[in-house]
GROMACS .gro file of C-alpha atoms in nm:
model
  419
    1MET     CA    1  -3.101   1.059  -0.893
    2ASP     CA    2  -2.805   0.973  -0.672
    3PHE     CA    3  -2.452   1.065  -0.739
    4SER     CA    4  -2.370   0.893  -0.423
    5LYS     CA    5  -1.987   0.746  -0.439
    6PRO     CA    6  -2.002   0.357  -0.458
    7LYS     CA    7  -1.990   0.172  -0.109
    8GLY     CA    8  -1.704   0.104  -0.022
    9THR     CA    9  -1.501   0.363  -0.207
   10TYR     CA   10  -1.365   0.667  -0.049
   11ASP     CA   11  -1.254   1.057  -0.157
   12VAL     CA   12  -0.931   1.186  -0.047
   13LEU     CA   13  -0.983   1.534  -0.032
   14PRO     CA   14  -0.694   1.798  -0.137
   15VAL     CA   15  -0.703   1.838   0.297
   16ASP     CA   16  -0.565   1.498   0.331
   17SER     CA   17  -0.390   1.453  -0.024
   18GLY     CA   18  -0.110   1.585   0.147
   19LYS     CA   19  -0.077   1.291   0.370
   20TRP     CA   20  -0.085   1.022   0.095
   21GLN     CA   21   0.190   1.246  -0.123
   22PHE     CA   22   0.404   1.166   0.179
   23VAL     CA   23   0.340   0.787   0.167
   24GLU     CA   24   0.369   0.789  -0.122
   25ASP     CA   25   0.736   0.919  -0.161
   26VAL     CA   26   0.829   0.692   0.165
   27VAL     CA   27   0.763   0.404  -0.038
   28ARG     CA   28   0.938   0.449  -0.357
   29GLU     CA   29   1.218   0.608  -0.193
   30VAL     CA   30   1.260   0.317   0.016
   31ALA     CA   31   1.225   0.120  -0.338
   32ARG     CA   32   1.505   0.295  -0.458
   33VAL     CA   33   1.737   0.258  -0.265
   34TYR     CA   34   1.654  -0.157  -0.254
   35ASN     CA   35   1.638  -0.100  -0.658
   36ALA     CA   36   1.338  -0.165  -0.699
   37GLN     CA   37   1.176  -0.054  -1.035
   38GLU     CA   38   0.875   0.031  -1.072
   39ILE     CA   39   0.552  -0.195  -1.277
   40ARG     CA   40   0.279  -0.055  -1.405
   41THR     CA   41  -0.019  -0.326  -1.510
   42PRO     CA   42  -0.375  -0.300  -1.627
   43ILE     CA   43  -0.624  -0.263  -1.331
   44PHE     CA   44  -0.864  -0.527  -1.487
   45GLU     CA   45  -0.668  -0.869  -1.634
   46SER     CA   46  -0.898  -1.230  -1.734
   47SER     CA   47  -1.065  -1.373  -1.470
   48GLU     CA   48  -0.842  -1.703  -1.522
   49LEU     CA   49  -0.573  -1.527  -1.403
   50PHE     CA   50  -0.711  -1.431  -1.087
   51HIS     CA   51  -0.875  -1.721  -1.056
   52ARG     CA   52  -0.603  -1.990  -1.134
   53SER     CA   53  -0.338  -1.789  -0.944
   54ALA     CA   54  -0.502  -1.688  -0.634
   55GLY     CA   55  -0.661  -2.042  -0.583
   56GLU     CA   56  -1.058  -2.156  -0.636
   57THR     CA   57  -1.067  -2.228  -0.245
   58SER     CA   58  -0.937  -1.890  -0.145
   59ASP     CA   59  -1.192  -1.608   0.016
   60VAL     CA   60  -1.069  -1.356  -0.229
   61VAL     CA   61  -1.167  -1.570  -0.537
   62SER     CA   62  -1.465  -1.744  -0.401
   63LYS     CA   63  -1.641  -1.423  -0.273
   64GLU     CA   64  -1.507  -1.067  -0.315
   65THR     CA   65  -1.378  -1.009  -0.699
   66TYR     CA   66  -1.526  -0.815  -0.896
   67ASP     CA   67  -1.600  -0.991  -1.239
   68PHE     CA   68  -1.766  -0.916  -1.540
   69GLU     CA   69  -1.782  -0.959  -1.887
   70ASP     CA   70  -1.655  -0.772  -2.141
   71ARG     CA   71  -1.829  -0.695  -2.490
   72GLY     CA   72  -1.626  -0.925  -2.675
   73LYS     CA   73  -1.846  -1.135  -2.411
   74ARG     CA   74  -1.442  -1.203  -2.271
   75ARG     CA   75  -1.425  -1.256  -1.882
   76MET     CA   76  -1.260  -0.989  -1.692
   77THR     CA   77  -1.181  -0.971  -1.338
   78LEU     CA   78  -1.106  -0.599  -1.172
   79ARG     CA   79  -0.750  -0.677  -0.962
   80PRO     CA   80  -0.837  -0.829  -0.631
   81GLU     CA   81  -0.421  -0.825  -0.537
   82GLY     CA   82  -0.165  -0.664  -0.726
   83THR     CA   83   0.124  -1.010  -0.761
   84ALA     CA   84  -0.077  -1.245  -1.006
   85GLY     CA   85  -0.020  -0.937  -1.283
   86VAL     CA   86   0.295  -0.882  -1.265
   87VAL     CA   87   0.382  -1.208  -1.258
   88ARG     CA   88   0.156  -1.213  -1.607
   89SER     CA   89   0.388  -0.894  -1.776
   90PHE     CA   90   0.742  -1.118  -1.620
   91VAL     CA   91   0.570  -1.393  -1.842
   92GLU     CA   92   0.399  -1.202  -2.132
   93ASN     CA   93   0.723  -0.966  -2.146
   94LYS     CA   94   0.955  -1.214  -2.081
   95LEU     CA   95   1.148  -1.044  -1.802
   96HIS     CA   96   1.260  -1.419  -1.747
   97VAL     CA   97   1.519  -1.431  -1.944
   98LYS     CA   98   1.748  -1.227  -1.827
   99THR     CA   99   1.951  -1.358  -1.540
  100GLY     CA  100   1.993  -1.255  -1.142
  101LEU     CA  101   1.788  -1.113  -0.926
  102GLN     CA  102   1.472  -0.899  -1.016
  103LYS     CA  103   1.267  -0.642  -0.820
  104MET     CA  104   1.014  -0.396  -0.867
  105PHE     CA  105   0.716  -0.197  -0.706
  106TYR     CA  106   0.383  -0.081  -0.778
  107VAL     CA  107   0.156   0.162  -0.615
  108GLY     CA  108  -0.205   0.134  -0.709
  109PRO     CA  109  -0.553   0.071  -0.653
  110MET     CA  110  -0.706  -0.308  -0.585
  111PHE     CA  111  -1.022  -0.394  -0.559
  112ARG     CA  112  -1.277  -0.632  -0.388
  113TYR     CA  113  -1.607  -0.677  -0.269
  114GLU     CA  114  -1.623  -0.707   0.086
  115ARG     CA  115  -1.733  -0.586   0.390
  116GLN     CA  116  -1.681  -0.245   0.456
  117GLN     CA  117  -1.512  -0.139   0.744
  118LYS     CA  118  -1.296   0.114   0.897
  119GLY     CA  119  -0.930   0.053   0.737
  120ARG     CA  120  -1.078  -0.207   0.507
  121TYR     CA  121  -1.294  -0.040   0.148
  122ARG     CA  122  -1.358  -0.231  -0.178
  123GLN     CA  123  -1.098  -0.006  -0.295
  124HIS     CA  124  -0.812   0.037  -0.239
  125MET     CA  125  -0.435   0.160  -0.223
  126GLN     CA  126  -0.175  -0.104  -0.202
  127PHE     CA  127   0.178  -0.058  -0.264
  128GLY     CA  128   0.363  -0.423  -0.347
  129VAL     CA  129   0.741  -0.549  -0.395
  130GLU     CA  130   0.774  -0.891  -0.597
  131ALA     CA  131   1.122  -0.981  -0.654
  132PHE     CA  132   1.232  -1.282  -0.876
  133GLY     CA  133   1.509  -1.498  -0.946
  134SER     CA  134   1.661  -1.651  -0.685
  135ASP     CA  135   1.554  -1.863  -0.427
  136SER     CA  136   1.825  -1.723  -0.099
  137PRO     CA  137   1.678  -1.691   0.225
  138LEU     CA  138   1.844  -1.360   0.217
  139VAL     CA  139   1.635  -1.249  -0.012
  140ASP     CA  140   1.340  -1.325   0.180
  141VAL     CA  141   1.561  -1.164   0.434
  142GLU     CA  142   1.578  -0.825   0.224
  143VAL     CA  143   1.217  -0.899   0.135
  144ILE     CA  144   1.056  -0.827   0.483
  145ALA     CA  145   1.363  -0.594   0.582
  146MET     CA  146   1.180  -0.331   0.288
  147ALA     CA  147   0.860  -0.366   0.466
  148CYS     CA  148   1.005  -0.272   0.722
  149LEU     CA  149   1.230   0.039   0.624
  150VAL     CA  150   0.876   0.145   0.526
  151LEU     CA  151   0.737   0.182   0.826
  152GLU     CA  152   1.018   0.272   1.008
  153LYS     CA  153   1.055   0.601   0.764
  154LEU     CA  154   0.696   0.647   0.843
  155GLY     CA  155   0.759   0.653   1.190
  156LEU     CA  156   0.540   0.325   1.287
  157ASP     CA  157   0.907   0.070   1.346
  158GLN     CA  158   0.835   0.101   1.714
  159ASN     CA  159   0.452   0.033   1.681
  160VAL     CA  160   0.445  -0.324   1.455
  161VAL     CA  161   0.601  -0.648   1.497
  162VAL     CA  162   0.641  -0.919   1.216
  163LYS     CA  163   0.493  -1.250   1.212
  164LEU     CA  164   0.699  -1.515   1.014
  165ASN     CA  165   0.545  -1.878   0.950
  166SER     CA  166   0.625  -2.157   0.686
  167LEU     CA  167   0.464  -2.330   0.422
  168GLY     CA  168   0.725  -2.503   0.288
  169SER     CA  169   0.743  -2.716  -0.050
  170LYS     CA  170   0.485  -2.970  -0.195
  171GLU     CA  171   0.642  -3.198  -0.025
  172SER     CA  172   0.577  -3.095   0.292
  173ARG     CA  173   0.233  -2.977   0.204
  174ALA     CA  174   0.153  -3.326   0.077
  175LEU     CA  175   0.255  -3.438   0.435
  176TYR     CA  176   0.074  -3.145   0.623
  177ARG     CA  177  -0.299  -3.178   0.440
  178GLU     CA  178  -0.332  -3.526   0.491
  179ALA     CA  179  -0.215  -3.443   0.877
  180LEU     CA  180  -0.485  -3.218   0.881
  181VAL     CA  181  -0.746  -3.404   0.711
  182LYS     CA  182  -0.732  -3.639   0.934
  183HIS     CA  183  -0.765  -3.376   1.248
  184PHE     CA  184  -1.032  -3.193   1.073
  185THR     CA  185  -1.192  -3.480   0.988
  186PRO     CA  186  -1.379  -3.587   1.292
  187HIS     CA  187  -1.483  -3.188   1.389
  188GLN     CA  188  -1.623  -3.152   1.038
  189GLU     CA  189  -2.004  -3.155   1.163
  190MET     CA  190  -1.865  -2.859   1.345
  191LEU     CA  191  -1.699  -2.633   1.098
  192CYS     CA  192  -1.872  -2.326   0.906
  193SER     CA  193  -2.044  -2.461   0.543
  194ASP     CA  194  -1.739  -2.288   0.355
  195CYS     CA  195  -1.483  -2.501   0.591
  196GLN     CA  196  -1.663  -2.828   0.513
  197THR     CA  197  -1.617  -2.743   0.181
  198ARG     CA  198  -1.251  -2.621   0.246
  199LEU     CA  199  -1.176  -2.980   0.400
  200GLU     CA  200  -1.207  -3.183   0.031
  201LYS     CA  201  -1.078  -2.907  -0.174
  202ASN     CA  202  -0.811  -2.758  -0.003
  203PRO     CA  203  -0.760  -2.799   0.409
  204LEU     CA  204  -0.491  -2.559   0.461
  205ARG     CA  205  -0.752  -2.247   0.356
  206ILE     CA  206  -0.945  -2.381   0.717
  207LEU     CA  207  -0.671  -2.233   0.919
  208ASP     CA  208  -0.779  -1.847   0.720
  209CYS     CA  209  -1.082  -1.888   0.866
  210LYS     CA  210  -1.195  -1.619   1.061
  211ARG     CA  211  -1.569  -1.812   1.185
  212ASP     CA  212  -1.410  -2.047   1.302
  213ALA     CA  213  -1.075  -1.921   1.479
  214SER     CA  214  -1.205  -1.971   1.828
  215SER     CA  215  -1.239  -2.368   1.808
  216ASP     CA  216  -1.086  -2.632   2.023
  217ALA     CA  217  -1.070  -2.792   1.701
  218MET     CA  218  -0.888  -2.514   1.545
  219ALA     CA  219  -0.693  -2.488   1.859
  220ALA     CA  220  -0.605  -2.791   1.851
  221ALA     CA  221  -0.432  -2.873   1.491
  222PRO     CA  222  -0.141  -2.953   1.398
  223ALA     CA  223   0.144  -2.688   1.334
  224MET     CA  224   0.268  -2.688   0.929
  225ILE     CA  225   0.624  -2.690   1.115
  226ASP     CA  226   0.596  -3.018   1.219
  227TYR     CA  227   0.556  -3.175   0.901
  228LEU     CA  228   0.826  -2.984   0.729
  229VAL     CA  229   1.086  -3.195   0.534
  230PRO     CA  230   1.490  -3.175   0.589
  231GLU     CA  231   1.551  -2.908   0.315
  232ASP     CA  232   1.206  -2.700   0.447
  233LEU     CA  233   1.335  -2.717   0.770
  234ALA     CA  234   1.709  -2.585   0.734
  235TYR     CA  235   1.557  -2.296   0.436
  236PHE     CA  236   1.305  -2.176   0.732
  237ASP     CA  237   1.619  -2.129   1.010
  238ALA     CA  238   1.824  -2.003   0.772
  239VAL     CA  239   1.587  -1.701   0.687
  240LYS     CA  240   1.483  -1.606   1.096
  241ALA     CA  241   1.870  -1.697   1.107
  242GLY     CA  242   1.899  -1.363   0.855
  243LEU     CA  243   1.681  -1.166   1.026
  244GLU     CA  244   1.838  -1.123   1.337
  245ALA     CA  245   2.128  -1.100   1.175
  246ALA     CA  246   1.931  -0.775   1.064
  247GLY     CA  247   1.847  -0.689   1.362
  248ILE     CA  248   1.503  -0.746   1.258
  249LYS     CA  249   1.258  -0.848   1.519
  250TYR     CA  250   0.996  -1.154   1.468
  251GLU     CA  251   0.794  -1.414   1.617
  252TYR     CA  252   0.681  -1.701   1.456
  253ASP     CA  253   0.315  -1.782   1.483
  254SER     CA  254   0.182  -2.150   1.372
  255ASN     CA  255  -0.104  -2.025   1.265
  256LEU     CA  256  -0.025  -1.732   1.040
  257VAL     CA  257  -0.133  -1.928   0.701
  258ARG     CA  258  -0.203  -1.560   0.378
  259GLY     CA  259  -0.526  -1.606   0.213
  260PHE     CA  260  -0.409  -1.675  -0.210
  261ASP     CA  261  -0.257  -2.094  -0.269
  262TYR     CA  262   0.014  -1.991  -0.431
  263TYR     CA  263   0.265  -1.941  -0.127
  264THR     CA  264   0.584  -2.135  -0.073
  265HIS     CA  265   0.859  -2.155   0.206
  266THR     CA  266   0.853  -1.834   0.376
  267ILE     CA  267   0.463  -1.601   0.431
  268PHE     CA  268   0.539  -1.264   0.705
  269GLU     CA  269   0.262  -1.017   0.816
  270VAL     CA  270   0.372  -0.655   0.984
  271GLN     CA  271   0.120  -0.653   1.277
  272ALA     CA  272   0.045  -0.318   1.462
  273ASP     CA  273   0.076  -0.292   1.760
  274ILE     CA  274  -0.062   0.000   1.879
  275PRO     CA  275  -0.321   0.044   2.134
  276GLY     CA  276  -0.715   0.129   2.068
  277PHE     CA  277  -0.617   0.088   1.692
  278GLY     CA  278  -0.841  -0.218   1.644
  279ALA     CA  279  -0.915  -0.527   1.525
  280GLN     CA  280  -0.733  -0.510   1.191
  281THR     CA  281  -0.403  -0.531   1.231
  282THR     CA  282  -0.202  -0.645   0.947
  283LEU     CA  283  -0.028  -0.316   0.745
  284CYS     CA  284   0.129  -0.587   0.477
  285GLY     CA  285   0.172  -0.921   0.438
  286GLY     CA  286   0.346  -1.115   0.190
  287GLY     CA  287   0.621  -1.420   0.170
  288ARG     CA  288   0.765  -1.642  -0.140
  289TYR     CA  289   0.555  -1.800  -0.428
  290ASP     CA  290   0.868  -2.059  -0.630
  291GLY     CA  291   0.573  -2.174  -0.830
  292LEU     CA  292   0.347  -1.893  -0.981
  293VAL     CA  293   0.538  -1.829  -1.240
  294GLU     CA  294   0.559  -2.160  -1.405
  295GLU     CA  295   0.149  -2.200  -1.345
  296VAL     CA  296   0.093  -1.828  -1.518
  297GLY     CA  297   0.345  -1.982  -1.809
  298GLY     CA  298   0.627  -1.924  -1.805
  299PRO     CA  299   0.977  -2.108  -1.686
  300PHE     CA  300   1.002  -2.214  -1.338
  301THR     CA  301   1.164  -1.906  -1.137
  302PRO     CA  302   1.158  -1.824  -0.792
  303GLY     CA  303   0.969  -1.544  -0.659
  304LEU     CA  304   0.834  -1.318  -0.345
  305GLY     CA  305   0.714  -1.015  -0.200
  306PHE     CA  306   0.433  -0.833  -0.007
  307GLY     CA  307   0.159  -0.610   0.005
  308MET     CA  308   0.116  -0.284   0.205
  309GLY     CA  309  -0.222  -0.147   0.274
  310LEU     CA  310  -0.215   0.234   0.238
  311GLU     CA  311  -0.540   0.278   0.426
  312ARG     CA  312  -0.419   0.069   0.707
  313VAL     CA  313  -0.104   0.289   0.705
  314LEU     CA  314  -0.243   0.604   0.701
  315LEU     CA  315  -0.483   0.497   1.001
  316ALA     CA  316  -0.142   0.328   1.184
  317LEU     CA  317  -0.019   0.689   1.153
  318GLU     CA  318  -0.327   0.900   1.227
  319ALA     CA  319  -0.339   0.626   1.611
  320ILE     CA  320  -0.005   0.762   1.671
  321GLY     CA  321  -0.073   1.132   1.669
  322SER     CA  322   0.195   1.160   1.375
  323SER     CA  323   0.103   1.514   1.163
  324GLN     CA  324   0.369   1.407   0.902
  325GLY     CA  325   0.231   1.479   0.572
  326GLU     CA  326  -0.060   1.744   0.688
  327ASP     CA  327  -0.075   2.070   0.438
  328GLN     CA  328   0.210   2.295   0.609
  329GLY     CA  329   0.050   2.621   0.378
  330ILE     CA  330   0.208   2.795   0.069
  331ASP     CA  331   0.518   3.051   0.136
  332LEU     CA  332   0.290   3.345  -0.048
  333PHE     CA  333  -0.030   3.522  -0.063
  334PHE     CA  334  -0.094   3.860  -0.312
  335LEU     CA  335  -0.327   4.065  -0.246
  336PRO     CA  336  -0.314   4.320  -0.519
  337MET     CA  337  -0.516   4.634  -0.567
  338GLY     CA  338  -0.626   4.752  -0.880
  339GLU     CA  339  -0.569   4.648  -1.227
  340ALA     CA  340  -0.166   4.716  -1.286
  341ALA     CA  341  -0.116   4.552  -0.959
  342GLN     CA  342  -0.278   4.275  -1.067
  343MET     CA  343  -0.082   4.231  -1.350
  344MET     CA  344   0.255   4.293  -1.199
  345THR     CA  345   0.092   4.000  -0.920
  346ALA     CA  346   0.074   3.759  -1.170
  347GLU     CA  347   0.461   3.818  -1.385
  348VAL     CA  348   0.550   3.763  -0.969
  349MET     CA  349   0.388   3.521  -0.950
  350ARG     CA  350   0.548   3.331  -1.267
  351GLY     CA  351   0.903   3.370  -1.173
  352CYS     CA  352   0.847   3.289  -0.819
  353ARG     CA  353   0.653   2.939  -0.893
  354GLY     CA  354   0.949   2.911  -1.199
  355SER     CA  355   1.223   2.890  -0.903
  356GLY     CA  356   0.995   2.680  -0.645
  357VAL     CA  357   0.847   2.882  -0.425
  358SER     CA  358   0.453   2.838  -0.376
  359CYS     CA  359   0.266   3.143  -0.364
  360GLU     CA  360  -0.160   3.256  -0.435
  361ALA     CA  361  -0.286   3.546  -0.505
  362ASP     CA  362  -0.729   3.713  -0.464
  363PHE     CA  363  -0.772   3.894  -0.774
  364SER     CA  364  -1.113   3.961  -0.669
  365GLN     CA  365  -1.154   4.328  -0.499
  366ARG     CA  366  -1.343   4.266  -0.202
  367LYS     CA  367  -1.235   4.420   0.136
  368LEU     CA  368  -0.900   4.342   0.253
  369LYS     CA  369  -1.017   4.217   0.624
  370ALA     CA  370  -1.178   3.905   0.442
  371ARG     CA  371  -0.949   3.940   0.206
  372PHE     CA  372  -0.635   3.875   0.440
  373LYS     CA  373  -0.905   3.564   0.576
  374LEU     CA  374  -0.809   3.424   0.273
  375ALA     CA  375  -0.431   3.406   0.340
  376ASP     CA  376  -0.497   3.289   0.639
  377ASP     CA  377  -0.720   2.985   0.586
  378ALA     CA  378  -0.405   2.917   0.369
  379GLN     CA  379  -0.190   2.915   0.607
  380ALA     CA  380   0.103   3.120   0.379
  381ARG     CA  381   0.423   3.236   0.554
  382TYR     CA  382   0.379   3.602   0.390
  383THR     CA  383   0.145   3.811   0.261
  384ILE     CA  384   0.212   4.086   0.041
  385VAL     CA  385  -0.026   4.381  -0.056
  386VAL     CA  386   0.054   4.509  -0.414
  387GLY     CA  387  -0.076   4.843  -0.512
  388ASP     CA  388  -0.010   5.169  -0.718
  389ASP     CA  389   0.318   5.240  -0.487
  390GLU     CA  390   0.488   4.904  -0.522
  391VAL     CA  391   0.397   4.881  -0.879
  392ALA     CA  392   0.598   5.214  -0.943
  393SER     CA  393   0.910   5.153  -0.708
  394ARG     CA  394   0.894   4.754  -0.741
  395GLU     CA  395   0.986   4.713  -0.373
  396LEU     CA  396   0.711   4.481  -0.199
  397ASN     CA  397   0.611   4.486   0.163
  398VAL     CA  398   0.650   4.209   0.291
  399LYS     CA  399   0.436   4.084   0.632
  400ASP     CA  400   0.586   3.716   0.837
  401ALA     CA  401   0.271   3.550   0.925
  402VAL     CA  402   0.432   3.464   1.242
  403THR     CA  403   0.635   3.703   1.414
  404GLY     CA  404   0.428   4.031   1.233
  405GLU     CA  405   0.719   4.227   1.153
  406GLN     CA  406   0.689   4.351   0.775
  407THR     CA  407   1.024   4.379   0.605
  408VAL     CA  408   1.098   4.589   0.241
  409VAL     CA  409   1.148   4.306   0.021
  410GLN     CA  410   1.292   4.392  -0.415
  411VAL     CA  411   1.054   4.242  -0.650
  412ASP     CA  412   1.417   4.024  -0.819
  413GLU     CA  413   1.558   3.924  -0.404
  414LEU     CA  414   1.157   3.795  -0.349
  415VAL     CA  415   1.272   3.471  -0.404
  416LYS     CA  416   1.552   3.494  -0.238
  417PHE     CA  417   1.387   3.625   0.072
  418CYS     CA  418   1.138   3.303   0.082
  419GLU     CA  419   1.480   3.081   0.087
   0.00000   0.00000   0.00000
């Protein structure tokens, strides 16, 4: 029987876990300074929640969700993204009764049945932010700035570009829908089968098609910005002005379309600009979704957010040669010789660890040369051989792995020595 991991998943081995912890520490710290509070939602919800919010014509819903029926005959879906679950929780727990801006973040796994490729997995980790309660364009700027600050703290700020577009309000989208239908109808036979369906149900989704992306019809498609009503255009201009005031460089991209139907007004992506990084360049993306809370059963509440794929971020860090988060080894490695030395070593390590000094010991009685190799493999800064003399004197001979120097240190002074 084959017990290999499922296709499209991966194991994070101990040698790599430090890199993940580094990235997760950064996103949590940025969330803290932006006063975003953590929210944790189930990894599966009713299928209707995701199908209703994301849109039946989106690729995620039509092709990529992990849907199943539980033992109660209820249709469930592993979450393909984080926004819908957070909005459901926001409504169910009546968080909307609180006035003012509410910002939340999450870090957790998402699931999509898609073709595995570099940086794209069927189970992937995502950092996401959702902000509720404000229709100010400056909150759009703040959310985009938050994503940029994460990448800056990770050392990627010189290697990314913000792409920006607007989908406008319902009024603007109705005008744009009419223009798209008029434009693509003469080319309907040249479109892929999915886009032929989208032309009838949701023509905006055609612009997100990867198969027809290079077609002449796509290149000549009308731009959303030309169909924004004056109020929507003014809102978009205010977002751009806010980004400029904040010193955030952006590029207007008339072809930018996000993969979910709930977006309105501002949408954005932060893309990696790293030689050799590959075709999948998007590190994070998001936008405003002012009607989604109402769609899920709550009162009208403005909202916006973004999701950041951590696998893609780690690949970007690797591409620029970053070593942050790599295993830096431990402080002390003990080699006790004999039963009394083992007992004292256990005592000393407990005190060291309680004071924040990392340490390890080899309690075997194999040859000393092999045991020293274990200390080297653990990247220990200091190695300490403990024998009967050390037990009697409570003095330790501490060897520095970097300089080769040896220092006699009292047991009670060991923690201070390592500072």
